[in-house]
Coordinates of C-alpha atoms in Angstrom, one line a residue:
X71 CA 0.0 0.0 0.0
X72 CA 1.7 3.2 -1.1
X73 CA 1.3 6.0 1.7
X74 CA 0.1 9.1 0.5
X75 CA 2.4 12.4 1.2
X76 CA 0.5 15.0 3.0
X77 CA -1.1 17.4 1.1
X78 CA 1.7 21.5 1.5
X79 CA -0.7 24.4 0.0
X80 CA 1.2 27.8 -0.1
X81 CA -1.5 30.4 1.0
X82 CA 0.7 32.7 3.1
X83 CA 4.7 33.8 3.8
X84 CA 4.0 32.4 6.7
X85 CA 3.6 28.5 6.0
X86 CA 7.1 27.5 4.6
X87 CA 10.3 27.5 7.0
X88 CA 13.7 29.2 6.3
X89 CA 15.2 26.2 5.3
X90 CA 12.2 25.6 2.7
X91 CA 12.6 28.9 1.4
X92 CA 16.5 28.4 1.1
X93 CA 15.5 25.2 -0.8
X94 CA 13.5 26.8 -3.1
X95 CA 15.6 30.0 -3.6
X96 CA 18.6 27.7 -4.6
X97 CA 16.3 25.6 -7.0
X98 CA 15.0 29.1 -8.9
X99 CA 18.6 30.1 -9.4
X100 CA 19.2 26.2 -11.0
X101 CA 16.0 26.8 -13.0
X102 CA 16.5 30.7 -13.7
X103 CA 19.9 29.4 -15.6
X104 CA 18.3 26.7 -17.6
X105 CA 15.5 29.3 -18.8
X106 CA 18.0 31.8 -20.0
X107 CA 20.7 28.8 -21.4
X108 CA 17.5 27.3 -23.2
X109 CA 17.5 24.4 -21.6
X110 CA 15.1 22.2 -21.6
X111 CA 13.5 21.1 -18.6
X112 CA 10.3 19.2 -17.9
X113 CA 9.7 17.5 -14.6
X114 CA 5.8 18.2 -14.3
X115 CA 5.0 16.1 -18.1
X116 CA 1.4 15.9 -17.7
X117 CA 0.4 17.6 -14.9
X118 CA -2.0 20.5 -15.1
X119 CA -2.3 24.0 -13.1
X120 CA -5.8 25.4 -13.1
X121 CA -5.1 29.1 -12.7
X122 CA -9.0 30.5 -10.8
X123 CA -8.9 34.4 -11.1
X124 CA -11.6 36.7 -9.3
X125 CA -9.1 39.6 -9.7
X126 CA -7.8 41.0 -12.9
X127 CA -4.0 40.2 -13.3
X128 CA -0.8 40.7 -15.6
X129 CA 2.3 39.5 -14.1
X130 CA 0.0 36.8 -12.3
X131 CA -1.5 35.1 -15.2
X132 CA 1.4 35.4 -17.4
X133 CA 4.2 34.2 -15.0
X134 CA 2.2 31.3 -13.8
X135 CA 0.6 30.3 -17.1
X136 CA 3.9 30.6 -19.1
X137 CA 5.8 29.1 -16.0
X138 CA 3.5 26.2 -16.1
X139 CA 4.3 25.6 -19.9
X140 CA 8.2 25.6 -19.7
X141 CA 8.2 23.1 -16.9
X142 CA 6.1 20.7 -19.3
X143 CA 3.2 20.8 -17.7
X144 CA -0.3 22.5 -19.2
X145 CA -2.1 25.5 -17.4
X146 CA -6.2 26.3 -17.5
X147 CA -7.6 29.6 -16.8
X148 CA -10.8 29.9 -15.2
X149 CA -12.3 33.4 -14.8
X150 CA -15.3 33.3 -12.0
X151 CA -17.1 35.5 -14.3
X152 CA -17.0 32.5 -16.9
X153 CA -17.1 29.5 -13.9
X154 CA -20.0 28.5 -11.7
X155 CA -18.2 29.9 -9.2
X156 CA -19.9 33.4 -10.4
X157 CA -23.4 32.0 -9.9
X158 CA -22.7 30.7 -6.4
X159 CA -21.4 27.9 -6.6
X160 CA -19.9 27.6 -3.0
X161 CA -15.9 28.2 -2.6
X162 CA -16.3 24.2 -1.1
X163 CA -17.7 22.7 -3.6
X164 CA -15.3 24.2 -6.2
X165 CA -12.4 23.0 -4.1
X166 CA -14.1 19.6 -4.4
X167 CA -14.6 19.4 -7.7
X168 CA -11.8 21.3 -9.2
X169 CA -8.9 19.6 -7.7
X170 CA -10.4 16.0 -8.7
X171 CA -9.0 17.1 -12.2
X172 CA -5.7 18.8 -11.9
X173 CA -2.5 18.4 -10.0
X174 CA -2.0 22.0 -8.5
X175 CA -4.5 25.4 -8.4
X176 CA -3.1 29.0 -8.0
X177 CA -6.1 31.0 -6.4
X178 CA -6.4 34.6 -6.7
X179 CA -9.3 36.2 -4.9
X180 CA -10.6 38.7 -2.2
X181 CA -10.8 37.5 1.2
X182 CA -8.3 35.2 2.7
X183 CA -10.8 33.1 4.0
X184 CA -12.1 32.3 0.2
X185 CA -9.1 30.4 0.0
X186 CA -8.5 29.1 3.4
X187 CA -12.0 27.6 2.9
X188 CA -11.1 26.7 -0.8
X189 CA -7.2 24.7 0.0
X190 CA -9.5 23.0 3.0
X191 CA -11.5 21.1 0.1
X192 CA -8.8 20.6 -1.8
X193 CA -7.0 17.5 -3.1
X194 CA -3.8 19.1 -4.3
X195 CA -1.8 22.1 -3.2
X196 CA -3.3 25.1 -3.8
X197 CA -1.0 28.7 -4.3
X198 CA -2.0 31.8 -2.9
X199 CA -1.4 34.2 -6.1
X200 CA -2.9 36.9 -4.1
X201 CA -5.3 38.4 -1.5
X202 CA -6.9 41.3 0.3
X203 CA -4.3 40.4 3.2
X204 CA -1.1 38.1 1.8
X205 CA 0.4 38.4 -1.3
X206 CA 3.2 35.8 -0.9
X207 CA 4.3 35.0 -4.2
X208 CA 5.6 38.5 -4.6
X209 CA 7.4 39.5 -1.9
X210 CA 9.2 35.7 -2.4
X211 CA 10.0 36.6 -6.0
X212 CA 11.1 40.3 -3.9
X213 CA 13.4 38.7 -1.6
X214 CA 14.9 36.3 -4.5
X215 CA 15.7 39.6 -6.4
X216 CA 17.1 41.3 -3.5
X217 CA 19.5 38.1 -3.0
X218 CA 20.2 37.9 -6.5
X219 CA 21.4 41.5 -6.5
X220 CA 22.6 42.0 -2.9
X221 CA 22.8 38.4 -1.1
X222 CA 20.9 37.2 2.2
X223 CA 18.8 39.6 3.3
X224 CA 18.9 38.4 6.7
X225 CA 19.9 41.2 9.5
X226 CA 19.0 44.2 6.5
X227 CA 16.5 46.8 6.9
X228 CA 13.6 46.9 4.4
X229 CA 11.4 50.3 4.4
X230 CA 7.8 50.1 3.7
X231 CA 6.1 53.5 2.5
X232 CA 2.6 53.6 1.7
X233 CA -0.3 51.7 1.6
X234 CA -0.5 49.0 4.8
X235 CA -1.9 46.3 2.5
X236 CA -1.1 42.6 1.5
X237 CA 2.5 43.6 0.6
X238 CA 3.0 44.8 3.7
X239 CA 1.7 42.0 5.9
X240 CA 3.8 39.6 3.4
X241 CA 6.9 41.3 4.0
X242 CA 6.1 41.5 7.9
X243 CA 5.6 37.9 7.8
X244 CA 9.1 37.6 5.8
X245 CA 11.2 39.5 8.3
X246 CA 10.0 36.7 11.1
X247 CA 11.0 34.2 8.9
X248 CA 14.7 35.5 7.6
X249 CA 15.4 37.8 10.3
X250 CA 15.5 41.0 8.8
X251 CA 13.5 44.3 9.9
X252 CA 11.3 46.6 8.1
X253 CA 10.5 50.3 8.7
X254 CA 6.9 50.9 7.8
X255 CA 5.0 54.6 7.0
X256 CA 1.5 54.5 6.5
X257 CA -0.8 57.9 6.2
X258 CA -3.1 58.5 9.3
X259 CA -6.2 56.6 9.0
X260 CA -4.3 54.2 6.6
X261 CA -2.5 52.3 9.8
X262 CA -1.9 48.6 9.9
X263 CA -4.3 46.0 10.6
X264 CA -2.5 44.4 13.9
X265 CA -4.8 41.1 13.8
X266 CA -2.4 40.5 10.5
X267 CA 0.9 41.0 12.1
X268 CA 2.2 38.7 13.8
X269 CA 6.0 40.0 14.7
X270 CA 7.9 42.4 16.4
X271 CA 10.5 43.1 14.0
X272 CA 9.3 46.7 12.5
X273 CA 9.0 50.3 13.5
X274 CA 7.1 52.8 12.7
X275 CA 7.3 55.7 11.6
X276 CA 5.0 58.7 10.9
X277 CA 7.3 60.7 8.7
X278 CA 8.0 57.9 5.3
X279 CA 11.5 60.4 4.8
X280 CA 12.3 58.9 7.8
X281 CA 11.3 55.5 7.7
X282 CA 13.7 55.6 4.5
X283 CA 16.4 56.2 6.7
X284 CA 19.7 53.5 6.4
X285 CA 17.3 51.3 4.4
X286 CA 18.8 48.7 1.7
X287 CA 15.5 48.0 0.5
X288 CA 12.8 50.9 -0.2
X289 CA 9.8 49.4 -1.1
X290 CA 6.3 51.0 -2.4
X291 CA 3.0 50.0 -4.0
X292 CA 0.2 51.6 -5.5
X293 CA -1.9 53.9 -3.0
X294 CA -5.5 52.2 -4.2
X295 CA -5.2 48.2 -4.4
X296 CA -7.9 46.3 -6.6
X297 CA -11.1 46.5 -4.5
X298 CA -10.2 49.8 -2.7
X299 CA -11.2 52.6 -6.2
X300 CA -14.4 54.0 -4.9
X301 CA -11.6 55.4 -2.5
X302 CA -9.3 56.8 -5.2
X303 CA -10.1 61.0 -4.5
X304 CA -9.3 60.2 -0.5
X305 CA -6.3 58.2 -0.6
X306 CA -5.0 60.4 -3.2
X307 CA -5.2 63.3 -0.6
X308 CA -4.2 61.2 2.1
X309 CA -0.9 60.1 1.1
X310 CA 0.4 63.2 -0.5
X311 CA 3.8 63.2 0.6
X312 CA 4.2 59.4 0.5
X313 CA 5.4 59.5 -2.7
X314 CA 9.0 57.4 -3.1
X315 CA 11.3 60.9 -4.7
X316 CA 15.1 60.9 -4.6
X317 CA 15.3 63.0 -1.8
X318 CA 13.9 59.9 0.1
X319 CA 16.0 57.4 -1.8
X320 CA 19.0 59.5 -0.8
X321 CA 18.4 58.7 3.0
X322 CA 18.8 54.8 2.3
X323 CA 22.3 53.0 2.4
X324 CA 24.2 53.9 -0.6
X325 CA 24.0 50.7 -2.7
X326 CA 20.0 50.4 -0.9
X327 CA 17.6 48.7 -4.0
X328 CA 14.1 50.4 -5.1
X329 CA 11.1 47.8 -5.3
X330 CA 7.3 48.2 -6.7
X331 CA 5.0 44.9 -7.5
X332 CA 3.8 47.0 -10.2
X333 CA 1.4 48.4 -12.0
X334 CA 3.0 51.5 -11.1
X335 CA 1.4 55.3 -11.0
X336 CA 4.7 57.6 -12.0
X337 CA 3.7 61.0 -9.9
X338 CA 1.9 59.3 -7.7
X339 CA 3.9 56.6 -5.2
X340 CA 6.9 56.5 -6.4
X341 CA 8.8 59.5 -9.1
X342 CA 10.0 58.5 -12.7
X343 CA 13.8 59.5 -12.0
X344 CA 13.6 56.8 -8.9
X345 CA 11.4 53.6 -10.5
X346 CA 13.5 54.2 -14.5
X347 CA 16.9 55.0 -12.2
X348 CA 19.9 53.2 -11.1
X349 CA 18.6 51.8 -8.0
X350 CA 15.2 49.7 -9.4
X351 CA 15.3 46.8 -10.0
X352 CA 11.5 46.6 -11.1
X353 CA 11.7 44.6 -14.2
X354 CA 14.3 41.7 -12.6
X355 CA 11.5 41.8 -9.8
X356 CA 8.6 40.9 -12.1
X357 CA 10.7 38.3 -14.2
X358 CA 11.6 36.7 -11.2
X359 CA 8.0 35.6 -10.3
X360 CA 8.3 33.6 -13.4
X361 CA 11.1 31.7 -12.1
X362 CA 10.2 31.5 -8.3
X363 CA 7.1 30.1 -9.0
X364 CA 8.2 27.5 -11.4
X365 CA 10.9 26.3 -8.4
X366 CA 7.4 26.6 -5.8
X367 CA 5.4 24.3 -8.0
X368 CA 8.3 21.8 -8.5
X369 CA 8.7 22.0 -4.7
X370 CA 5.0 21.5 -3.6
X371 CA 4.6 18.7 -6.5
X372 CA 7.8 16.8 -6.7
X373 CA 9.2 18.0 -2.9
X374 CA 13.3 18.2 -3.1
X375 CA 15.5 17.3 -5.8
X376 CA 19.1 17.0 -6.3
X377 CA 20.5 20.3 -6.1
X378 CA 22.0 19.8 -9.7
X379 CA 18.9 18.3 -11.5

């Protein structure tokens, strides 16, 4: 009787250790190198990703779905405008159902709970490609650019300015794990959620110039996440000042990186000189969710490998 290996979803920073993320980090370098050698390699022949998106995407979709392809495997993508799922269909039953006929699902949604419910009916792992409160995949494909650039990350300082949103409470959930500490500015009114962090290892501060201060990692996102436009006019007004300039770049270390998940707003969070200068590395940052995620779905499918597979 062969003994089936528990099921590992990926659904916040939070669920893998430091030595599974140093796993996995060494495996997208390995991988990385084979995309840009043109290597062929294709460990997941026939198996199938089912992609379920209830919020638009870009980087998302195409990293995972093209990802998905150059690892041999095929991907689906369900909209739950086209799916039962947008005529009710319960978030259970679709768990149920959908992973009876695939071998992973990458579940991008609203609420947390829709996919804590969803991985909880599910017969396969299931990847958190973001939510209202985690966006995981990100700040990993963040921290494997920063290490790809600059090293380990471990006893830096990352600065947060903006937005306290699932970026945010990802990266607070990435300094517990790697031991690093993050400076976080929020506008009034705009604080953090404190149910959602669960570490000590950030301070705040109310002037973002400051929070900049010694950083080697400056970090923004867009003021208005998916979900939050009816709030555009206030949050416009609320974070004037927050915007990422040089003058707050030139506070951070020296050789200190610039960051942004993207889309980005040029004027608004962060200026053109800073995101199209020197110190961004915004378009290594996007590529590398390609190649992150293909080393995560190898992990959660296969497990470890030899190091030189």
């Amino acid at each position: 009787m062969s003994i089936q290996k528990p099921i590992k979803h990926y659904l916040q920073f939070s669920d893998f250790t430091l030595d599974e993320y140093e796993y996995v980090i060494e495996r997208a370098h390995l991988i990385k190198r084979k995309f840009k050698n043109y290597e062929i390699y294709h460990p997941l022949i026939d198996r199938t990703l089912v992609m379920v998106f209830e919020k638009n995407s870009t980087r998302t979709r195409l990293s995972f779905e093209a990802g998905m392809h150059q690892l041999g495997g095929a991907a689906i993508y369900l909209n739950t405008r086209d799916s039962q799922l947008g005529r009710g269909e319960p978030v259970e039953d679709a768990g149920q159902v959908m992973s009876r006929m695939c071998d992973i699902i990458m579940v991008r949604t609203f609420g947390q709970d829709i996919i804590e419910r969803f991985a909880a009916n599910s017969r396969v792992p299931v990847i958190n490609g973001l939510t209202n409160e985690h966006h995981p995949c990100q700040v990993f494909a963040d921290i494997f650019t920063y290490y790809e650039h600059r090293g380990p990350i471990t006893g830096k300082t990352v600065a947060w300015v903006g937005d306290a949103n699932n970026m945010l409470y990802s990266w607070l959930q990435a300094a517990e794990v790697f031991g690093f500490h993050v400076n976080v500015s929020t506008p009034k009114g705009y604080d953090m959620d404190m149910s959602l962090v669960s570490t000590d290892r950030y301070t705040f501060f109310e002037n973002p110039s400051d929070a900049c201060q010694g950083a080697h990692l400056v970090n923004t996102d867009v003021w208005t996440s998916m979900g939050y436009e009816e709030e555009n006019a206030a949050r416009l007004k609320a974070f004037d000042g927050w915007i990422v300039d040089s003058a707050k770049m030139s506070r951070a270390a020296p050789d200190a990186l610039f960051m942004h998940c993207l889309p980005a707003h040029r004027g608004e969070e962060v200026s053109a000189d800073v995101i199209d200068g020197p110190q961004s590395v915004v378009w290594d940052e996007a590529e590398n969710r390609l190649h992150i995620q293909k080393a995560l779905i190898e992990y959660l499918l296969i497990g470890r490998v030899a190091t030189n597979t």
